[in-house]
Amino acid sequence: MRTQVGIVGAGPAGLMLSHLLHLAGIDSIVIETRSRQYCEARVRAGLIEQWVINLLNATGVGARMRKEALFHDGIKLSFNDELHHIDFRKLVRRGVAIYGQQEIVKDLNARRLADGGPLLFEAEAVTIEDIEGTQPKIHFRHRGASQMIACDFVAGCDGFHGISRPSIGKVLTGFDREYPFGWLGILANAKPVDDELIYAYHERGFALFSVRSDHVVRYYLQCAPDEDAGKWSDDRIWSELGARLPEKARKRLKTGKITEKGVTAMRSFVCEPMQHGRLFLAGDSAHIVPPTGAKGMNLAFADVCVLSQALTQYYKSKRETLLKSYSATCLRRIWQGQRFSWWMTQMLHRFSSANDFDMRRQLAELDYVANSEAASKALAENYSGLPMDRFLTELRKAAPKRPAIRPWRIRHSLK
Ligand code: RFL
Ligand code: PHB
């Protein structure tokens, strides 16, 4: 097989890259180790930034999101048993949307397959070779046969545990931080306790209320990083949520059937550079953040926007300036995402090493964020997503027939 861009991994990064390249007239083949069904059922991120809402719309994969996503104007912070609203719309004129990562994956899979793919699921023993030459290769086994794809470029979109980053490990420097806690996440069939997400600071540990629809909720509870989810009975989960959520939400807390339970360890990680030869890393394969700032998938989309633009420049004009600056361009935004995710995490979690001074400092910080316009604006600006305007403008210029849809208009028209 031969293609222009070989993409390893069919998560949000790999699928969106393949879609953007297709729109630019560039061929790609996506290779994925898991089955399509597994990828479409994997419960992960929920929150997308304003510019990602615009990206899905501008590239023609936003139809289901417009119908099914929940568009929020802000979030709530909870401390000292009280709720504080951070109104993004008022502060920075942007919002966010809740639309499950697996729904985005479903939409992108369907679109890529309708546009001719190819997406190769259930590949085994994937390896990348010759990235320092002009024709890198991806080797793998598929349906029992050995396969090889010769490409101009390889995009490593295979997540934190993939093979792309280790394959250039010797030229990379890793920067990381592990946190002494994890999140127990659940999905349940129950009514939401609020119309926005609640980030709750509590002496028993952090809790997050999120949602997927008007009858499906997603909650997270701070726990040990190696916590056994099996030790959390449904009753224990509901009672712990009741203890950590503020009174207003506690009163509205409705139990329901828990359909999913899992523990995620928390870590910050960045590798530099994100490219070597003709291999370009994008998304979780190059960096991960603790989920407190809801940045991981959003950063993955930002990387592939930069990469697709660089590849488009290369194929249009044979110029490599954007390819050469790929890593530096992405890292600037990534470190902003890292800083924000770390900041939210340290402000909201209970650290076992913390003393009374540390806890009072956290409360003072929450008080400042909730009550100073300057501080809440900084949270709103980062949470709803730093601008990607230049990329979206380019994209709209390239696809003039597609209307630029403003999601807040949609939200109001849906009411
Ligand atoms: P993914 O999603 O891990 O996809 C990588 C794909 O590569 C495949 N793969 C391989 N394929 C071929 N060959 C190999 N050798 C391979 N090895 C692996 C995998 O099967 C997979 O299909 O990486 P990608 O595309 O970079 O996307 C990143 C996001 O998944 C991640 O950042 C988010 O889930 C993070 N995240 C959140 N991000 C947000 O923007 N907003 C959120 O609200 C948010 N909430 C979350 C989150 C992550 C969480 N967990 C579980 C870590 C909440 C949680 C609890
Ligand atoms: C989610 O809905 O899964 C979610 C929302 C916000 C976060 C993390 C996860 O910060």
Short mmCIF file of C-alpha atoms and ligand atoms in Angstrom, two decimals:
data_model
loop_
_atom_site.label_atom_id
_atom_site.label_comp_id
_atom_site.label_asym_id
_atom_site.label_seq_id
_atom_site.Cartn_x
_atom_site.Cartn_y
_atom_site.Cartn_z
CA MET A 1 0.00 0.00 0.00
CA ARG A 2 1.04 3.58 -0.53
CA THR A 3 -0.37 6.82 0.81
CA GLN A 4 0.72 10.39 1.40
CA VAL A 5 0.21 10.39 5.19
CA GLY A 6 0.12 7.21 7.28
CA ILE A 7 -1.76 7.80 10.52
CA VAL A 8 -1.24 5.52 13.52
CA GLY A 9 -4.28 5.56 15.82
CA ALA A 10 -7.99 6.21 15.24
CA GLY A 11 -8.69 8.33 18.31
CA PRO A 12 -9.89 11.94 18.01
CA ALA A 13 -6.44 13.14 16.82
CA GLY A 14 -5.93 10.53 14.08
CA LEU A 15 -9.50 10.69 12.77
CA MET A 16 -9.65 14.49 12.71
CA LEU A 17 -6.26 14.67 11.00
CA SER A 18 -7.41 12.24 8.34
CA HIS A 19 -10.62 14.27 7.86
CA LEU A 20 -8.79 17.62 7.57
CA LEU A 21 -6.29 16.14 5.12
CA HIS A 22 -9.14 14.74 3.02
CA LEU A 23 -10.72 18.21 2.89
CA ALA A 24 -7.37 19.54 1.68
CA GLY A 25 -7.15 16.84 -1.01
CA ILE A 26 -4.40 14.83 0.73
CA ASP A 27 -4.63 11.02 1.02
CA SER A 28 -4.15 9.19 4.28
CA ILE A 29 -4.61 5.70 5.72
CA VAL A 30 -5.48 5.26 9.40
CA ILE A 31 -4.27 2.14 11.26
CA GLU A 32 -5.87 1.26 14.59
CA THR A 33 -5.21 -1.69 16.91
CA ARG A 34 -8.69 -1.81 18.43
CA SER A 35 -12.02 -2.64 16.79
CA ARG A 36 -14.32 0.12 15.55
CA GLN A 37 -16.90 -0.99 18.11
CA TYR A 38 -14.39 -0.70 20.98
CA CYS A 39 -13.27 2.80 19.90
CA GLU A 40 -16.87 3.98 19.62
CA ALA A 41 -17.79 2.70 23.08
CA ARG A 42 -14.73 3.99 25.01
CA VAL A 43 -16.01 6.55 27.53
CA ARG A 44 -13.57 9.40 28.03
CA ALA A 45 -13.71 13.15 27.49
CA GLY A 46 -16.89 15.14 27.59
CA LEU A 47 -16.09 18.78 27.25
CA ILE A 48 -15.13 20.66 24.10
CA GLU A 49 -13.92 24.23 23.81
CA GLN A 50 -15.68 26.90 21.76
CA TRP A 51 -13.23 26.72 18.85
CA VAL A 52 -13.64 22.90 18.66
CA ILE A 53 -17.41 23.38 18.39
CA ASN A 54 -16.65 25.76 15.51
CA LEU A 55 -14.16 23.30 14.00
CA LEU A 56 -16.69 20.44 13.94
CA ASN A 57 -19.22 22.76 12.33
CA ALA A 58 -16.82 24.31 9.82
CA THR A 59 -15.60 20.90 8.63
CA GLY A 60 -19.06 19.40 8.17
CA VAL A 61 -19.09 16.94 11.09
CA GLY A 62 -21.16 19.00 13.52
CA ALA A 63 -24.72 18.00 12.61
CA ARG A 64 -25.29 15.50 15.43
CA MET A 65 -23.39 17.67 17.91
CA ARG A 66 -25.72 20.58 17.13
CA LYS A 67 -28.71 18.38 17.97
CA GLU A 68 -27.39 16.35 20.89
CA ALA A 69 -24.68 18.34 22.66
CA LEU A 70 -25.38 20.44 25.72
CA PHE A 71 -24.15 24.01 25.26
CA HIS A 72 -23.04 25.65 28.50
CA ASP A 73 -22.26 29.30 29.22
CA GLY A 74 -19.97 28.58 32.16
CA ILE A 75 -19.14 26.29 35.09
CA LYS A 76 -19.76 26.35 38.81
CA LEU A 77 -17.14 26.16 41.53
CA SER A 78 -18.15 24.80 44.91
CA PHE A 79 -16.38 25.43 48.20
CA ASN A 80 -17.52 26.01 51.79
CA ASP A 81 -20.78 24.30 50.75
CA GLU A 82 -21.69 27.08 48.31
CA LEU A 83 -21.94 27.31 44.53
CA HIS A 84 -20.24 30.11 42.57
CA HIS A 85 -21.05 30.68 38.92
CA ILE A 86 -18.26 31.57 36.45
CA ASP A 87 -20.11 33.05 33.49
CA PHE A 88 -17.87 32.52 30.44
CA ARG A 89 -20.33 34.09 28.04
CA LYS A 90 -20.36 37.33 30.02
CA LEU A 91 -16.63 37.31 30.74
CA VAL A 92 -15.13 36.24 27.40
CA ARG A 93 -18.11 35.87 25.05
CA ARG A 94 -17.45 32.17 24.54
CA GLY A 95 -19.04 28.95 25.75
CA VAL A 96 -18.29 25.23 25.86
CA ALA A 97 -20.19 22.09 24.92
CA ILE A 98 -20.64 18.71 26.49
CA TYR A 99 -20.47 16.09 23.78
CA GLY A 100 -18.95 12.70 24.62
CA GLN A 101 -15.62 11.85 22.99
CA GLN A 102 -17.07 8.58 21.69
CA GLU A 103 -19.80 10.55 19.90
CA ILE A 104 -17.14 12.64 18.13
CA VAL A 105 -15.29 9.41 17.27
CA LYS A 106 -18.53 7.92 15.87
CA ASP A 107 -19.17 11.05 13.76
CA LEU A 108 -15.60 11.12 12.42
CA ASN A 109 -15.53 7.35 11.69
CA ALA A 110 -18.80 7.61 9.79
CA ARG A 111 -17.59 10.60 7.82
CA ARG A 112 -14.17 9.11 6.97
CA LEU A 113 -15.74 5.85 5.83
CA ALA A 114 -18.34 7.72 3.75
CA ASP A 115 -15.49 9.71 2.16
CA GLY A 116 -13.63 6.50 1.30
CA GLY A 117 -11.38 5.96 4.38
CA PRO A 118 -9.41 3.83 4.54
CA LEU A 119 -9.56 3.08 8.26
CA LEU A 120 -7.95 -0.25 9.15
CA PHE A 121 -9.15 -1.51 12.53
CA GLU A 122 -7.74 -4.42 14.55
CA ALA A 123 -4.22 -4.07 13.19
CA GLU A 124 -1.53 -5.95 15.11
CA ALA A 125 2.20 -5.57 15.68
CA VAL A 126 2.35 -2.03 14.31
CA THR A 127 5.88 -0.65 13.77
CA ILE A 128 7.23 2.47 12.06
CA GLU A 129 10.46 2.44 10.05
CA ASP A 130 12.71 4.71 7.99
CA ILE A 131 11.41 7.98 9.37
CA GLU A 132 14.77 9.62 8.78
CA GLY A 133 14.52 8.92 5.03
CA THR A 134 12.06 10.30 2.48
CA GLN A 135 9.74 7.28 2.47
CA PRO A 136 8.85 6.10 5.96
CA LYS A 137 6.95 2.84 6.32
CA ILE A 138 4.33 1.41 8.66
CA HIS A 139 4.41 -2.36 9.09
CA PHE A 140 1.57 -4.31 10.72
CA ARG A 141 -0.50 -7.46 10.56
CA HIS A 142 -4.10 -7.20 9.41
CA ARG A 143 -6.57 -10.09 9.08
CA GLY A 144 -3.72 -12.55 9.41
CA ALA A 145 -1.52 -11.04 6.67
CA SER A 146 1.62 -8.91 6.97
CA GLN A 147 1.12 -5.45 5.49
CA MET A 148 3.32 -2.47 4.74
CA ILE A 149 2.32 1.10 3.92
CA ALA A 150 4.87 3.36 2.26
CA CYS A 151 4.15 7.00 3.07
CA ASP A 152 5.58 10.49 2.66
CA PHE A 153 4.91 11.24 6.33
CA VAL A 154 3.74 9.37 9.44
CA ALA A 155 1.50 10.93 12.09
CA GLY A 156 1.80 9.26 15.50
CA CYS A 157 -1.72 9.69 16.93
CA ASP A 158 -1.67 6.50 18.99
CA GLY A 159 -2.16 7.93 22.46
CA PHE A 160 0.00 7.80 25.56
CA HIS A 161 0.60 4.02 25.41
CA GLY A 162 1.21 3.82 21.65
CA ILE A 163 4.37 2.89 19.76
CA SER A 164 5.09 6.17 17.97
CA ARG A 165 6.68 8.11 20.81
CA PRO A 166 8.89 5.20 21.99
CA SER A 167 10.05 4.71 18.40
CA ILE A 168 11.86 8.09 18.59
CA GLY A 169 12.43 7.96 22.35
CA LYS A 170 16.17 8.57 22.08
CA VAL A 171 15.77 12.06 20.60
CA LEU A 172 13.01 13.17 22.99
CA THR A 173 13.05 14.85 26.36
CA GLY A 174 10.09 14.12 28.63
CA PHE A 175 8.75 16.55 31.23
CA ASP A 176 6.31 15.06 33.70
CA ARG A 177 4.54 15.21 37.01
CA GLU A 178 2.52 12.51 38.71
CA TYR A 179 -0.19 13.42 41.18
CA PRO A 180 -0.79 11.46 44.39
CA PHE A 181 -4.42 10.78 43.46
CA GLY A 182 -6.70 9.55 40.68
CA TRP A 183 -10.33 9.96 39.66
CA LEU A 184 -13.03 7.36 40.05
CA GLY A 185 -15.38 8.13 37.15
CA ILE A 186 -18.94 6.87 36.80
CA LEU A 187 -21.68 7.11 34.23
CA ALA A 188 -25.22 6.72 35.57
CA ASN A 189 -28.79 6.90 34.38
CA ALA A 190 -29.96 9.73 36.59
CA LYS A 191 -31.16 13.31 36.40
CA PRO A 192 -28.55 16.12 36.41
CA VAL A 193 -28.15 18.13 39.63
CA ASP A 194 -27.39 21.39 37.81
CA ASP A 195 -27.48 22.91 34.33
CA GLU A 196 -23.68 23.40 34.36
CA LEU A 197 -20.68 21.38 35.52
CA ILE A 198 -19.79 21.63 39.21
CA TYR A 199 -16.13 21.48 40.30
CA ALA A 200 -16.30 20.83 44.04
CA TYR A 201 -13.49 21.40 46.51
CA HIS A 202 -14.06 19.43 49.71
CA GLU A 203 -11.96 18.31 52.65
CA ARG A 204 -12.90 14.69 51.80
CA GLY A 205 -11.49 15.24 48.30
CA PHE A 206 -12.48 16.74 44.96
CA ALA A 207 -15.74 15.84 43.18
CA LEU A 208 -16.97 16.78 39.70
CA PHE A 209 -20.50 16.73 38.43
CA SER A 210 -20.76 16.42 34.65
CA VAL A 211 -23.48 15.27 32.37
CA ARG A 212 -24.15 13.59 29.03
CA SER A 213 -27.88 14.22 28.51
CA ASP A 214 -30.96 15.09 30.54
CA HIS A 215 -31.04 11.52 31.86
CA VAL A 216 -27.34 10.47 31.88
CA VAL A 217 -24.82 11.94 34.33
CA ARG A 218 -21.07 11.61 34.70
CA TYR A 219 -19.49 12.06 38.13
CA TYR A 220 -15.88 11.91 39.25
CA LEU A 221 -14.51 11.46 42.78
CA GLN A 222 -10.91 12.02 43.83
CA CYS A 223 -9.47 8.68 45.01
CA ALA A 224 -6.11 6.93 45.39
CA PRO A 225 -4.18 6.65 42.08
CA ASP A 226 -4.21 2.85 42.30
CA GLU A 227 -7.76 2.61 43.70
CA ASP A 228 -9.66 -0.59 42.97
CA ALA A 229 -12.95 0.56 41.40
CA GLY A 230 -14.46 -2.77 42.50
CA LYS A 231 -14.22 -1.62 46.13
CA TRP A 232 -16.66 1.21 45.42
CA SER A 233 -20.20 -0.10 45.78
CA ASP A 234 -22.94 1.99 44.16
CA ASP A 235 -24.17 3.04 47.63
CA ARG A 236 -20.71 4.18 48.65
CA ILE A 237 -20.37 6.27 45.48
CA TRP A 238 -23.73 8.01 45.93
CA SER A 239 -23.10 8.69 49.59
CA GLU A 240 -19.60 10.09 48.90
CA LEU A 241 -21.03 12.35 46.18
CA GLY A 242 -23.65 13.52 48.66
CA ALA A 243 -20.91 14.38 51.13
CA ARG A 244 -18.69 16.29 48.68
CA LEU A 245 -21.27 18.21 46.64
CA PRO A 246 -22.65 21.51 48.00
CA GLU A 247 -26.04 21.61 49.70
CA LYS A 248 -27.95 22.90 46.67
CA ALA A 249 -26.73 20.03 44.49
CA ARG A 250 -26.98 17.48 47.33
CA LYS A 251 -30.68 18.23 47.67
CA ARG A 252 -31.17 17.49 43.97
CA LEU A 253 -28.91 14.44 43.89
CA LYS A 254 -30.80 11.50 42.37
CA THR A 255 -29.33 8.03 42.42
CA GLY A 256 -29.71 5.79 39.38
CA LYS A 257 -28.23 2.73 37.71
CA ILE A 258 -24.44 3.06 37.39
CA THR A 259 -23.51 1.79 33.93
CA GLU A 260 -19.75 2.40 33.97
CA LYS A 261 -17.07 2.68 36.67
CA GLY A 262 -13.35 3.26 36.16
CA VAL A 263 -10.25 4.79 37.77
CA THR A 264 -7.89 7.18 35.96
CA ALA A 265 -4.49 8.09 37.39
CA MET A 266 -3.56 11.76 37.07
CA ARG A 267 -0.42 12.86 35.30
CA SER A 268 1.04 15.80 33.39
CA PHE A 269 3.47 14.91 30.60
CA VAL A 270 5.02 16.62 27.56
CA CYS A 271 7.70 15.34 25.20
CA GLU A 272 9.88 17.69 23.22
CA PRO A 273 10.26 17.94 20.32
CA MET A 274 7.09 16.41 18.88
CA GLN A 275 8.71 15.47 15.59
CA HIS A 276 11.72 13.65 14.23
CA GLY A 277 12.47 13.13 10.55
CA ARG A 278 9.13 12.41 8.92
CA LEU A 279 7.31 11.30 12.07
CA PHE A 280 5.03 13.84 13.75
CA LEU A 281 3.42 13.13 17.13
CA ALA A 282 -0.01 14.58 17.89
CA GLY A 283 -2.41 14.41 20.84
CA ASP A 284 -1.92 12.13 23.84
CA SER A 285 1.05 10.42 22.17
CA ALA A 286 3.03 13.62 22.84
CA HIS A 287 1.38 15.05 25.96
CA ILE A 288 -1.20 14.36 28.60
CA VAL A 289 -2.85 16.54 31.21
CA PRO A 290 -4.84 15.78 34.36
CA PRO A 291 -8.51 15.99 33.28
CA THR A 292 -9.37 18.80 35.74
CA GLY A 293 -9.02 21.46 33.03
CA ALA A 294 -10.78 19.34 30.35
CA LYS A 295 -7.96 20.03 27.91
CA GLY A 296 -6.66 16.66 26.55
CA MET A 297 -8.87 16.11 23.51
CA ASN A 298 -9.01 19.85 22.81
CA LEU A 299 -5.20 19.97 22.65
CA ALA A 300 -5.18 16.88 20.42
CA PHE A 301 -7.46 18.70 17.96
CA ALA A 302 -5.23 21.80 18.06
CA ASP A 303 -2.14 19.69 17.19
CA VAL A 304 -3.77 18.10 14.16
CA CYS A 305 -5.04 21.46 12.92
CA VAL A 306 -1.44 22.72 12.95
CA LEU A 307 -0.19 19.51 11.32
CA SER A 308 -2.82 19.48 8.59
CA GLN A 309 -1.97 23.09 7.72
CA ALA A 310 1.74 22.27 7.57
CA LEU A 311 1.13 19.23 5.34
CA THR A 312 -1.20 21.27 3.12
CA GLN A 313 1.54 23.88 2.67
CA TYR A 314 4.00 21.09 1.79
CA TYR A 315 1.77 19.48 -0.83
CA LYS A 316 0.70 22.81 -2.34
CA SER A 317 4.09 24.47 -2.57
CA LYS A 318 6.72 21.91 -1.45
CA ARG A 319 7.66 24.39 1.26
CA GLU A 320 8.54 22.85 4.63
CA THR A 321 8.50 25.91 6.87
CA LEU A 322 5.30 24.96 8.71
CA LEU A 323 6.41 21.33 9.03
CA LYS A 324 9.71 22.46 10.53
CA SER A 325 7.99 24.70 13.06
CA TYR A 326 5.22 22.13 13.87
CA SER A 327 6.57 21.16 17.28
CA ALA A 328 7.34 24.72 18.41
CA THR A 329 3.91 25.97 17.26
CA CYS A 330 2.07 23.21 19.11
CA LEU A 331 4.17 23.34 22.25
CA ARG A 332 3.28 26.94 22.96
CA ARG A 333 -0.42 26.07 23.28
CA ILE A 334 0.33 22.74 24.98
CA TRP A 335 2.29 24.42 27.77
CA GLN A 336 -0.60 26.86 28.27
CA GLY A 337 -2.90 23.83 28.57
CA GLN A 338 -0.45 22.15 30.94
CA ARG A 339 -0.20 25.24 33.13
CA PHE A 340 -3.98 25.65 33.31
CA SER A 341 -4.63 21.94 33.99
CA TRP A 342 -2.00 21.88 36.74
CA TRP A 343 -3.44 25.08 38.24
CA MET A 344 -7.02 23.75 38.34
CA THR A 345 -5.75 20.44 39.77
CA GLN A 346 -3.68 21.98 42.58
CA MET A 347 -6.48 24.40 43.48
CA LEU A 348 -9.26 21.82 43.69
CA HIS A 349 -7.75 18.59 45.07
CA ARG A 350 -6.97 17.47 48.56
CA PHE A 351 -3.23 16.65 48.84
CA SER A 352 -2.36 14.19 51.60
CA SER A 353 0.79 16.24 52.29
CA ALA A 354 -1.23 19.45 52.74
CA ASN A 355 -1.44 21.13 56.14
CA ASP A 356 -4.00 23.65 57.39
CA PHE A 357 -2.08 26.50 55.80
CA ASP A 358 -2.25 24.84 52.38
CA MET A 359 -5.99 24.26 52.68
CA ARG A 360 -6.66 27.85 53.71
CA ARG A 361 -4.53 29.01 50.77
CA GLN A 362 -6.63 26.84 48.41
CA LEU A 363 -9.81 28.34 49.83
CA ALA A 364 -8.40 31.86 49.44
CA GLU A 365 -7.56 31.07 45.82
CA LEU A 366 -11.08 29.76 45.13
CA ASP A 367 -12.55 32.82 46.85
CA TYR A 368 -10.40 35.08 44.64
CA VAL A 369 -11.29 33.22 41.42
CA ALA A 370 -15.00 33.28 42.26
CA ASN A 371 -15.12 36.92 43.31
CA SER A 372 -12.52 38.84 41.29
CA GLU A 373 -13.55 39.65 37.73
CA ALA A 374 -9.89 39.56 36.62
CA ALA A 375 -9.36 36.10 38.10
CA SER A 376 -12.64 34.60 36.84
CA LYS A 377 -11.89 36.03 33.41
CA ALA A 378 -8.53 34.23 33.35
CA LEU A 379 -10.28 30.95 34.21
CA ALA A 380 -12.99 31.58 31.60
CA GLU A 381 -10.47 32.46 28.89
CA ASN A 382 -8.43 29.29 29.43
CA TYR A 383 -11.29 26.89 30.10
CA SER A 384 -13.34 27.91 27.05
CA GLY A 385 -10.16 27.65 24.97
CA LEU A 386 -7.41 30.00 23.92
CA PRO A 387 -8.03 31.32 20.40
CA MET A 388 -7.44 29.26 17.26
CA ASP A 389 -9.03 31.95 15.10
CA ARG A 390 -6.33 32.05 12.45
CA PHE A 391 -6.72 28.36 11.67
CA LEU A 392 -10.50 28.53 11.47
CA THR A 393 -10.36 31.58 9.22
CA GLU A 394 -8.02 29.70 6.87
CA LEU A 395 -10.34 26.72 6.94
CA ARG A 396 -13.39 28.80 6.08
CA LYS A 397 -11.49 30.47 3.23
CA ALA A 398 -10.63 27.02 1.90
CA ALA A 399 -14.25 25.85 2.14
CA PRO A 400 -16.29 28.97 1.30
CA LYS A 401 -19.52 27.08 0.63
CA ARG A 402 -19.83 25.84 4.19
CA PRO A 403 -21.65 28.37 6.39
CA ALA A 404 -19.80 29.57 9.47
CA ILE A 405 -22.17 28.52 12.22
CA ARG A 406 -22.12 30.35 15.50
CA PRO A 407 -22.99 27.81 18.20
CA TRP A 408 -24.52 30.32 20.58
CA ARG A 409 -27.06 31.17 17.87
CA ILE A 410 -27.87 27.48 17.60
CA ARG A 411 -28.17 27.16 21.34
CA HIS A 412 -30.67 29.98 21.55
CA SER A 413 -32.60 28.78 18.54
CA LEU A 414 -32.89 25.36 20.19
CA LYS A 415 -34.46 26.76 23.33
P1 RFL B 1 -6.46 8.42 22.11
O1 RFL B 1 -7.87 8.81 22.29
O2 RFL B 1 -5.78 7.67 23.20
O3 RFL B 1 -6.38 7.59 20.75
C1 RFL B 1 -5.24 6.85 20.41
C2 RFL B 1 -5.68 5.70 19.53
O4 RFL B 1 -4.55 4.96 19.12
C3 RFL B 1 -4.81 3.58 19.27
N1 RFL B 1 -3.52 2.89 19.38
C4 RFL B 1 -2.88 2.35 18.32
N2 RFL B 1 -3.21 2.28 17.03
C5 RFL B 1 -2.34 1.68 16.18
N3 RFL B 1 -1.16 1.14 16.60
C6 RFL B 1 -0.80 1.18 17.89
N4 RFL B 1 0.35 0.64 18.29
C7 RFL B 1 -1.66 1.81 18.82
N5 RFL B 1 -1.63 2.04 20.15
C8 RFL B 1 -2.75 2.69 20.48
C9 RFL B 1 -5.69 3.49 20.49
O5 RFL B 1 -6.45 2.29 20.52
C10 RFL B 1 -6.58 4.71 20.28
O6 RFL B 1 -7.73 4.43 19.51
O7 RFL B 1 -5.52 9.69 21.80
P2 RFL B 1 -5.88 11.06 21.04
O8 RFL B 1 -6.52 10.78 19.72
O9 RFL B 1 -4.64 11.86 21.11
O10 RFL B 1 -7.02 11.77 21.93
C11 RFL B 1 -6.73 12.24 23.21
C12 RFL B 1 -7.97 12.11 24.10
O11 RFL B 1 -8.41 10.76 24.07
C13 RFL B 1 -7.67 12.52 25.54
O12 RFL B 1 -6.81 13.62 25.57
C14 RFL B 1 -8.96 12.88 26.30
O13 RFL B 1 -9.75 11.73 26.52
C15 RFL B 1 -8.61 13.53 27.64
N6 RFL B 1 -9.82 13.87 28.43
C16 RFL B 1 -10.50 15.03 28.18
N7 RFL B 1 -10.14 15.85 27.18
C17 RFL B 1 -10.89 16.93 26.88
O14 RFL B 1 -10.52 17.69 25.95
N8 RFL B 1 -12.04 17.23 27.58
C18 RFL B 1 -12.46 16.44 28.61
O15 RFL B 1 -13.52 16.70 29.18
C19 RFL B 1 -11.68 15.32 28.98
N9 RFL B 1 -12.07 14.52 29.97
C20 RFL B 1 -10.25 13.00 29.45
C21 RFL B 1 -11.38 13.36 30.23
C22 RFL B 1 -9.59 11.81 29.73
C23 RFL B 1 -10.03 10.99 30.75
N10 RFL B 1 -9.34 9.76 30.95
C24 RFL B 1 -10.03 8.53 30.93
C25 RFL B 1 -7.92 9.71 30.74
C26 RFL B 1 -11.82 12.56 31.26
C27 RFL B 1 -11.12 11.38 31.55
C28 RFL B 1 -11.59 10.56 32.72
C1 PHB B 2 -16.52 14.88 31.43
O1 PHB B 2 -17.68 15.25 31.20
O2 PHB B 2 -16.17 13.70 31.27
C2 PHB B 2 -15.52 15.86 31.95
C3 PHB B 2 -15.87 17.19 32.03
C4 PHB B 2 -14.95 18.09 32.55
C5 PHB B 2 -13.71 17.66 32.97
C6 PHB B 2 -13.36 16.33 32.87
C7 PHB B 2 -14.28 15.42 32.36
O3 PHB B 2 -12.83 18.56 33.49
#
